[in-house]
Tab-separated table of C-alpha atoms and ligand atoms in Angstrom:
chain	number	residue	atom	x	y	z
A	1	MET	CA	197.226	105.774	48.887
A	2	ALA	CA	193.398	106.501	50.156
A	3	HIS	CA	190.670	105.548	47.206
A	4	ARG	CA	189.077	108.935	46.425
A	5	ILE	CA	185.151	108.617	46.617
A	6	VAL	CA	182.632	111.259	45.931
A	7	THR	CA	179.642	110.469	47.946
A	8	LEU	CA	176.289	111.933	46.846
A	9	PRO	CA	173.381	111.429	49.740
A	10	GLY	CA	170.725	113.023	47.789
A	11	ASP	CA	167.234	113.254	49.365
A	12	GLY	CA	165.024	111.528	51.649
A	13	ILE	CA	166.187	108.277	53.264
A	14	GLY	CA	169.480	109.226	51.129
A	15	PRO	CA	171.564	110.683	54.099
A	16	GLU	CA	170.309	108.071	56.847
A	17	ILE	CA	171.255	105.164	54.467
A	18	MET	CA	174.887	106.947	53.327
A	19	ALA	CA	176.075	107.615	56.841
A	20	PRO	CA	176.266	103.985	57.902
A	21	THR	CA	177.838	103.012	54.523
A	22	LEU	CA	180.721	105.156	54.928
A	23	GLU	CA	181.250	103.438	58.268
A	24	LEU	CA	181.152	100.332	57.044
A	25	LEU	CA	183.702	101.103	54.459
A	26	ASP	CA	185.903	102.676	56.684
A	27	ARG	CA	185.986	99.337	58.449
A	28	LEU	CA	187.295	97.724	55.166
A	29	GLY	CA	189.980	100.143	54.000
A	30	ASP	CA	191.634	103.428	53.517
A	31	PHE	CA	188.993	105.815	52.013
A	32	GLU	CA	188.573	109.879	51.474
A	33	PHE	CA	185.111	110.764	51.156
A	34	GLU	CA	184.053	114.087	49.491
A	35	GLU	CA	180.380	114.694	49.837
A	36	HIS	CA	178.200	117.001	47.779
A	37	LEU	CA	174.437	118.213	47.306
A	38	PHE	CA	172.771	116.478	44.648
A	39	GLY	CA	169.297	115.995	43.441
A	40	GLY	CA	166.613	117.985	45.345
A	41	ALA	CA	169.199	118.939	47.999
A	42	SER	CA	170.903	120.627	45.104
A	43	ILE	CA	168.041	122.353	43.529
A	44	ASP	CA	166.999	124.023	46.670
A	45	ALA	CA	170.656	125.146	47.340
A	46	HIS	CA	171.759	125.937	43.581
A	47	GLY	CA	168.588	125.692	41.549
A	48	VAL	CA	169.872	122.793	39.366
A	49	ALA	CA	169.860	118.998	40.454
A	50	LEU	CA	173.584	118.728	39.402
A	51	THR	CA	176.163	121.557	39.190
A	52	ASP	CA	179.208	121.614	36.981
A	53	GLU	CA	181.420	121.497	40.020
A	54	VAL	CA	179.721	118.378	41.336
A	55	LEU	CA	180.197	116.627	37.982
A	56	ALA	CA	183.763	117.901	37.839
A	57	ALA	CA	184.289	116.511	41.464
A	58	CYS	CA	182.711	113.253	40.349
A	59	ARG	CA	185.164	112.980	36.990
A	60	GLY	CA	187.907	113.310	39.343
A	61	ALA	CA	187.339	110.448	41.938
A	62	ASP	CA	188.159	107.025	41.891
A	63	ALA	CA	184.362	106.086	42.294
A	64	VAL	CA	180.950	107.676	43.243
A	65	LEU	CA	178.524	106.468	45.667
A	66	LEU	CA	174.852	107.609	45.417
A	67	ALA	CA	171.998	107.171	47.799
A	68	ALA	CA	168.769	108.077	46.219
A	69	VAL	CA	167.293	111.462	44.835
A	70	GLY	CA	163.679	112.872	44.764
A	71	GLY	CA	160.441	113.679	46.678
A	72	PRO	CA	157.226	115.104	46.517
A	73	LYS	CA	158.684	118.666	47.129
A	74	TRP	CA	160.366	118.567	43.886
A	75	ASP	CA	157.451	116.712	41.838
A	76	THR	CA	156.458	118.744	38.791
A	77	THR	CA	155.123	117.959	35.301
A	78	ASP	CA	156.201	121.722	34.340
A	79	PRO	CA	158.847	120.820	31.944
A	80	ALA	CA	160.432	124.255	32.857
A	81	ARG	CA	161.186	123.482	36.328
A	82	PRO	CA	164.209	121.413	37.779
A	83	ARG	CA	163.598	117.824	38.807
A	84	PRO	CA	166.006	115.713	40.841
A	85	GLU	CA	166.135	113.140	38.277
A	86	GLN	CA	167.693	115.444	35.871
A	87	GLY	CA	170.959	115.168	38.292
A	88	LEU	CA	170.990	111.466	38.043
A	89	LEU	CA	170.602	111.390	34.139
A	90	GLY	CA	173.108	114.233	33.885
A	91	LEU	CA	175.713	112.353	35.950
A	92	ARG	CA	175.060	109.098	33.832
A	93	LYS	CA	175.559	110.955	30.410
A	94	GLY	CA	178.033	113.218	31.947
A	95	LEU	CA	180.260	110.491	33.143
A	96	GLY	CA	179.499	108.301	30.163
A	97	LEU	CA	178.087	105.330	32.342
A	98	TYR	CA	176.369	103.429	29.510
A	99	ALA	CA	176.394	100.097	31.380
A	100	ASN	CA	173.998	99.460	34.252
A	101	LEU	CA	174.470	96.247	35.873
A	102	ARG	CA	171.787	95.068	38.263
A	103	PRO	CA	172.098	91.689	39.703
A	104	VAL	CA	169.354	89.936	41.299
A	105	LYS	CA	169.909	86.949	43.563
A	106	PRO	CA	167.640	86.113	46.413
A	107	LEU	CA	169.336	85.219	49.608
A	108	PRO	CA	168.158	81.908	50.736
A	109	ALA	CA	167.158	83.547	53.855
A	110	LEU	CA	164.737	85.672	52.148
A	111	TYR	CA	162.865	83.189	50.040
A	112	ASP	CA	159.883	83.683	52.055
A	113	ALA	CA	159.628	87.401	52.187
A	114	SER	CA	159.243	87.333	48.311
A	115	PRO	CA	155.625	87.932	47.337
A	116	LEU	CA	156.170	85.089	45.108
A	117	ARG	CA	156.593	81.302	46.319
A	118	ARG	CA	159.693	79.853	47.565
A	119	GLU	CA	159.560	77.176	44.848
A	120	ARG	CA	159.483	80.039	41.957
A	121	ILE	CA	162.351	81.974	43.050
A	122	GLU	CA	164.689	79.089	44.693
A	123	GLY	CA	167.993	79.255	42.697
A	124	THR	CA	167.361	82.486	40.829
A	125	ASP	CA	170.667	84.058	40.004
A	126	LEU	CA	170.132	86.619	37.200
A	127	LEU	CA	171.790	89.852	36.212
A	128	VAL	CA	170.102	92.696	34.358
A	129	VAL	CA	172.715	94.543	31.967
A	130	ARG	CA	170.661	97.841	31.280
A	131	GLU	CA	171.887	100.202	28.532
A	132	LEU	CA	171.979	103.629	30.366
A	133	THR	CA	172.725	106.506	28.049
A	134	GLY	CA	170.569	106.228	25.018
A	135	GLY	CA	167.137	105.488	24.025
A	136	ILE	CA	163.911	107.379	24.753
A	137	TYR	CA	165.333	108.821	28.085
A	138	PHE	CA	167.829	110.834	26.110
A	139	GLY	CA	166.173	111.352	22.773
A	140	GLU	CA	164.739	114.982	21.661
A	141	LYS	CA	161.747	115.912	23.865
A	142	THR	CA	158.983	118.211	22.790
A	143	ARG	CA	155.869	119.600	24.444
A	144	THR	CA	152.936	121.948	23.223
A	145	ALA	CA	149.828	122.786	24.828
A	146	THR	CA	148.053	119.702	23.194
A	147	SER	CA	150.849	117.208	22.180
A	148	ALA	CA	154.350	115.919	23.530
A	149	SER	CA	156.974	113.409	21.901
A	150	ASP	CA	159.928	111.681	23.400
A	151	VAL	CA	162.354	110.188	20.554
A	152	CYS	CA	163.751	106.835	21.042
A	153	SER	CA	166.945	106.293	19.108
A	154	TYR	CA	169.804	104.056	19.221
A	155	THR	CA	173.228	103.853	16.809
A	156	THR	CA	175.195	100.524	16.071
A	157	ALA	CA	177.875	101.697	18.352
A	158	GLU	CA	175.945	101.981	21.391
A	159	ILE	CA	174.168	98.808	21.000
A	160	GLU	CA	177.489	96.802	20.247
A	161	ARG	CA	179.362	98.164	23.547
A	162	ILE	CA	176.285	97.036	25.666
A	163	ALA	CA	176.028	94.108	24.053
A	164	ARG	CA	179.765	93.399	24.879
A	165	VAL	CA	179.107	94.011	28.151
A	166	ALA	CA	176.338	91.459	28.690
A	167	PHE	CA	178.238	88.590	26.639
A	168	GLU	CA	181.292	89.153	28.730
A	169	ALA	CA	179.065	89.134	32.046
A	170	ALA	CA	177.319	86.335	31.140
A	171	ARG	CA	177.807	82.478	32.399
A	172	ALA	CA	176.321	80.545	29.589
A	173	LYS	CA	173.204	82.516	28.271
A	174	VAL	CA	172.104	86.038	27.190
A	175	THR	CA	168.524	86.943	27.153
A	176	SER	CA	168.193	89.971	24.895
A	177	VAL	CA	164.820	91.874	25.496
A	178	ASP	CA	163.342	93.873	23.126
A	179	LYS	CA	160.308	94.727	21.168
A	180	ALA	CA	161.031	93.948	17.655
A	181	ASN	CA	157.745	93.381	16.468
A	182	VAL	CA	156.700	96.967	17.102
A	183	LEU	CA	159.761	99.250	17.098
A	184	GLU	CA	162.465	100.149	14.685
A	185	THR	CA	165.085	100.755	17.283
A	186	SER	CA	164.244	96.990	18.620
A	187	ARG	CA	164.926	95.563	15.258
A	188	LEU	CA	168.458	97.345	14.893
A	189	TRP	CA	169.083	96.217	18.467
A	190	ARG	CA	168.244	92.570	17.546
A	191	GLU	CA	170.514	92.570	14.411
A	192	VAL	CA	173.461	94.352	16.043
A	193	VAL	CA	173.181	91.944	19.178
A	194	SER	CA	173.182	88.918	16.671
A	195	GLU	CA	176.187	89.944	14.951
A	196	VAL	CA	178.073	90.770	17.907
A	197	HIS	CA	177.205	87.402	19.086
A	198	SER	CA	178.285	85.142	15.868
A	199	ARG	CA	181.441	87.386	15.621
A	200	GLU	CA	182.799	87.497	19.124
A	201	PHE	CA	180.899	85.420	21.696
A	202	PRO	CA	179.622	82.265	19.811
A	203	HIS	CA	180.318	79.976	22.557
A	204	ILE	CA	177.450	81.703	24.716
A	205	GLN	CA	173.944	80.954	23.824
A	206	LEU	CA	171.744	83.995	22.523
A	207	GLU	CA	168.049	84.192	22.812
A	208	HIS	CA	165.915	87.075	21.914
A	209	VAL	CA	162.584	87.607	24.067
A	210	LEU	CA	159.879	90.392	23.442
A	211	VAL	CA	159.813	92.397	26.579
A	212	ASP	CA	156.152	91.930	27.451
A	213	ASN	CA	156.921	88.284	27.298
A	214	ALA	CA	160.094	88.875	29.448
A	215	ALA	CA	158.343	90.556	32.206
A	216	MET	CA	155.701	87.176	32.104
A	217	GLN	CA	158.611	85.015	32.294
A	218	LEU	CA	160.403	86.817	35.154
A	219	VAL	CA	157.573	85.874	37.227
A	220	SER	CA	156.660	82.728	36.137
A	221	SER	CA	160.349	81.226	35.479
A	222	PRO	CA	162.869	83.531	36.991
A	223	ARG	CA	165.621	80.736	36.887
A	224	HIS	CA	165.423	80.780	33.145
A	225	PHE	CA	167.513	83.926	33.251
A	226	ASP	CA	170.889	84.247	33.233
A	227	THR	CA	172.069	87.641	31.960
A	228	ILE	CA	169.213	89.725	30.439
A	229	LEU	CA	170.411	92.556	27.968
A	230	THR	CA	168.262	95.554	27.428
A	231	GLU	CA	167.647	98.896	26.336
A	232	ASN	CA	167.210	101.614	28.893
A	233	MET	CA	163.592	101.947	29.505
A	234	PHE	CA	162.774	98.000	29.324
A	235	GLY	CA	165.640	97.690	31.855
A	236	ASP	CA	164.303	100.312	34.081
A	237	ILE	CA	160.815	98.348	34.243
A	238	LEU	CA	162.133	94.906	34.100
A	239	SER	CA	164.581	95.673	37.057
A	240	ASP	CA	162.074	96.736	39.253
A	241	GLU	CA	160.084	93.909	38.658
A	242	ALA	CA	163.075	91.471	39.097
A	243	ALA	CA	163.682	93.341	42.403
A	244	MET	CA	160.840	91.700	43.961
A	245	LEU	CA	162.150	88.321	43.690
A	246	THR	CA	164.556	89.056	46.399
A	247	GLY	CA	161.800	90.086	48.613
A	248	SER	CA	162.187	93.884	48.470
A	249	ILE	CA	163.702	96.412	46.067
A	250	GLY	CA	165.474	97.542	49.396
A	251	MET	CA	167.714	94.708	48.767
A	252	LEU	CA	169.015	95.470	45.178
A	253	PRO	CA	172.279	97.083	44.426
A	254	SER	CA	173.549	98.329	40.928
A	255	ALA	CA	176.683	99.585	39.191
A	256	SER	CA	176.950	101.855	36.432
A	257	LEU	CA	179.974	101.927	34.321
A	258	GLY	CA	181.612	103.779	31.496
A	259	ALA	CA	184.305	102.667	28.951
A	260	ASP	CA	186.622	104.642	31.388
A	261	GLY	CA	186.742	107.035	34.396
A	262	PRO	CA	184.773	106.272	37.493
A	263	GLY	CA	181.748	104.070	38.117
A	264	MET	CA	178.809	105.173	40.023
A	265	PHE	CA	177.269	102.850	42.667
A	266	GLU	CA	173.735	103.338	43.978
A	267	PRO	CA	170.796	101.144	45.071
A	268	VAL	CA	167.907	100.482	42.918
A	269	HIS	CA	165.391	102.008	45.213
A	270	GLY	CA	164.468	105.456	45.375
A	271	SER	CA	164.382	107.967	48.280
A	272	ALA	CA	161.575	106.743	49.987
A	273	PRO	CA	160.085	110.208	51.019
A	274	ASP	CA	157.105	108.362	53.185
A	275	ILE	CA	159.626	106.957	55.643
A	276	ALA	CA	162.381	109.541	55.566
A	277	GLY	CA	163.600	110.736	58.835
A	278	GLN	CA	162.090	107.837	60.767
A	279	GLY	CA	164.998	105.511	61.052
A	280	LEU	CA	163.178	103.080	59.135
A	281	ALA	CA	164.913	102.870	56.027
A	282	ASN	CA	166.568	99.354	55.013
A	283	PRO	CA	170.483	100.171	54.394
A	284	LEU	CA	171.139	96.779	52.879
A	285	ALA	CA	170.910	97.880	49.267
A	286	MET	CA	173.067	100.745	49.897
A	287	PHE	CA	175.632	98.320	51.361
A	288	LEU	CA	175.511	95.864	48.525
A	289	SER	CA	176.200	98.935	46.510
A	290	ALA	CA	179.153	99.893	48.420
A	291	ALA	CA	180.181	96.020	47.687
A	292	MET	CA	179.726	96.667	43.944
A	293	LEU	CA	181.801	99.715	44.170
A	294	LEU	CA	184.756	97.868	45.872
A	295	ARG	CA	184.485	94.999	43.074
A	296	HIS	CA	183.770	97.042	40.260
A	297	GLY	CA	185.126	100.220	40.966
A	298	LEU	CA	188.130	99.543	42.928
A	299	GLY	CA	188.946	96.155	42.323
A	300	LEU	CA	188.843	95.024	45.753
A	301	ALA	CA	187.185	91.774	45.458
A	302	SER	CA	187.612	90.323	49.006
A	303	GLU	CA	186.361	93.370	50.908
A	304	ALA	CA	183.433	93.197	48.649
A	305	ALA	CA	182.719	89.853	49.559
A	306	ALA	CA	183.198	90.601	53.204
A	307	VAL	CA	180.461	93.110	52.878
A	308	GLU	CA	178.015	90.543	51.083
A	309	LEU	CA	178.800	87.724	53.493
A	310	ALA	CA	178.187	90.179	56.427
A	311	VAL	CA	174.474	91.095	54.647
A	312	ALA	CA	173.776	87.355	54.205
A	313	GLY	CA	174.897	86.661	57.832
A	314	ALA	CA	172.721	89.259	59.300
A	315	LEU	CA	169.604	88.219	57.583
A	316	ALA	CA	170.585	84.368	58.255
A	317	ALA	CA	170.523	85.358	61.833
A	318	GLY	CA	167.042	86.783	61.467
A	319	LEU	CA	167.370	90.457	60.659
A	320	ARG	CA	164.179	92.000	59.021
A	321	THR	CA	163.688	95.487	58.213
A	322	PRO	CA	159.896	96.603	57.882
A	323	ASP	CA	160.101	96.281	53.777
A	324	LEU	CA	161.121	92.407	54.589
A	325	GLY	CA	158.060	92.101	56.914
A	326	GLY	CA	159.973	92.742	60.127
A	327	GLU	CA	160.497	95.660	62.622
A	328	ALA	CA	164.101	96.110	62.703
A	329	GLY	CA	164.972	99.965	61.905
A	330	THR	CA	168.300	101.481	60.237
A	331	ALA	CA	170.367	101.512	63.443
A	332	HIS	CA	169.550	97.750	64.304
A	333	ALA	CA	170.227	96.593	60.616
A	334	CYS	CA	173.564	98.363	60.474
A	335	LYS	CA	174.675	96.949	64.030
A	336	ALA	CA	173.541	93.332	62.704
A	337	VAL	CA	175.553	93.763	59.659
A	338	PHE	CA	178.833	95.402	61.244
A	339	GLU	CA	178.676	92.242	63.840
A	340	ASN	CA	179.327	90.057	60.965
A	341	ILE	CA	182.063	92.176	59.436
B	1	LIG	C1	166.171	104.022	38.227
B	1	LIG	C2	165.413	105.134	38.323
B	1	LIG	C3	165.934	106.038	37.500
B	1	LIG	C4	165.849	105.684	36.167
B	1	LIG	C5	164.797	107.305	37.626
B	1	LIG	C6	164.928	107.821	39.090
B	1	LIG	C7	165.176	108.513	36.654
B	1	LIG	O1	164.109	104.727	38.332
B	1	LIG	O2	167.643	104.029	38.208
B	1	LIG	O3	166.011	102.767	37.848
B	1	LIG	O4	164.414	105.845	35.518
B	1	LIG	O5	166.695	105.479	35.457
B	2	LIG	MG1	164.121	102.555	37.965
């Protein structure tokens, strides 16, 4: 039976990188795609970034594939106006996708594309496990004419379940990142992670690192890391930083998973409105997100590996999009990858 995938191209370069990704998937298996408006595109049509119908469609699918949302057209600081990002947050919360996996493994072909020296990044192979449905993103927000607040809160249960994901994913070591010298949520985080560790995963090494120090070590010694476990906002920031190890944020895929139900798969980069519609977008993070969909969403590990090998092969053969310092446009990049499938 065909795998049912809801596709959300979203805004900016989203549609340009989604279309070839569906072509790629079609070469690998039997899929039924159902496309919906999302983000800014949905605001324009329906006044909200995520409609109940689209959320219901996602719930009923085998997996959700998302490209990117947002753009200057919908940028606002007015809390009363809808923002495209609300769709993303609504989908994460609505599908219970508490675990966000962001693997960072620079490809040898791209060692010289990173702003960091080759000796620094060589051999880096880390995974950021970011808590995705709690913390300051989802706490109560207030706003008056002269003040504003965002509450950051975590429960023991929320920390336990994301800690388990990290310990299960780790090869040998988990680096739990917090700000326990300042934040109460971080002190609870540290205690709960330590308990889950000693009770259930004593064979895995655990270290606690403060977030500012982790940010430094990510660029000074990225090989130090195996699996980074962290809360929602720290994970957001550290994963953009880690992306540059791969040469470009245009290379980084992600998977968002819940306890049951479909997972959601999306590139870490945004909608890049500055290059939208010009055929310049790098589709590789989107292809690699489709690979994560195949592996984590549908259990199709060899199909996932085929995509990853094709991407690595195209880069090894010299493919470079503008974000990687080259001149290849989207169509050229797609052709180069398809040839290697
Ligand atoms: C990400 C993005 C989102 C986030 C934005 C678009 C809301 O930066 O997925 O990393 O902050 O989670
Ligand atoms: Mg981010």
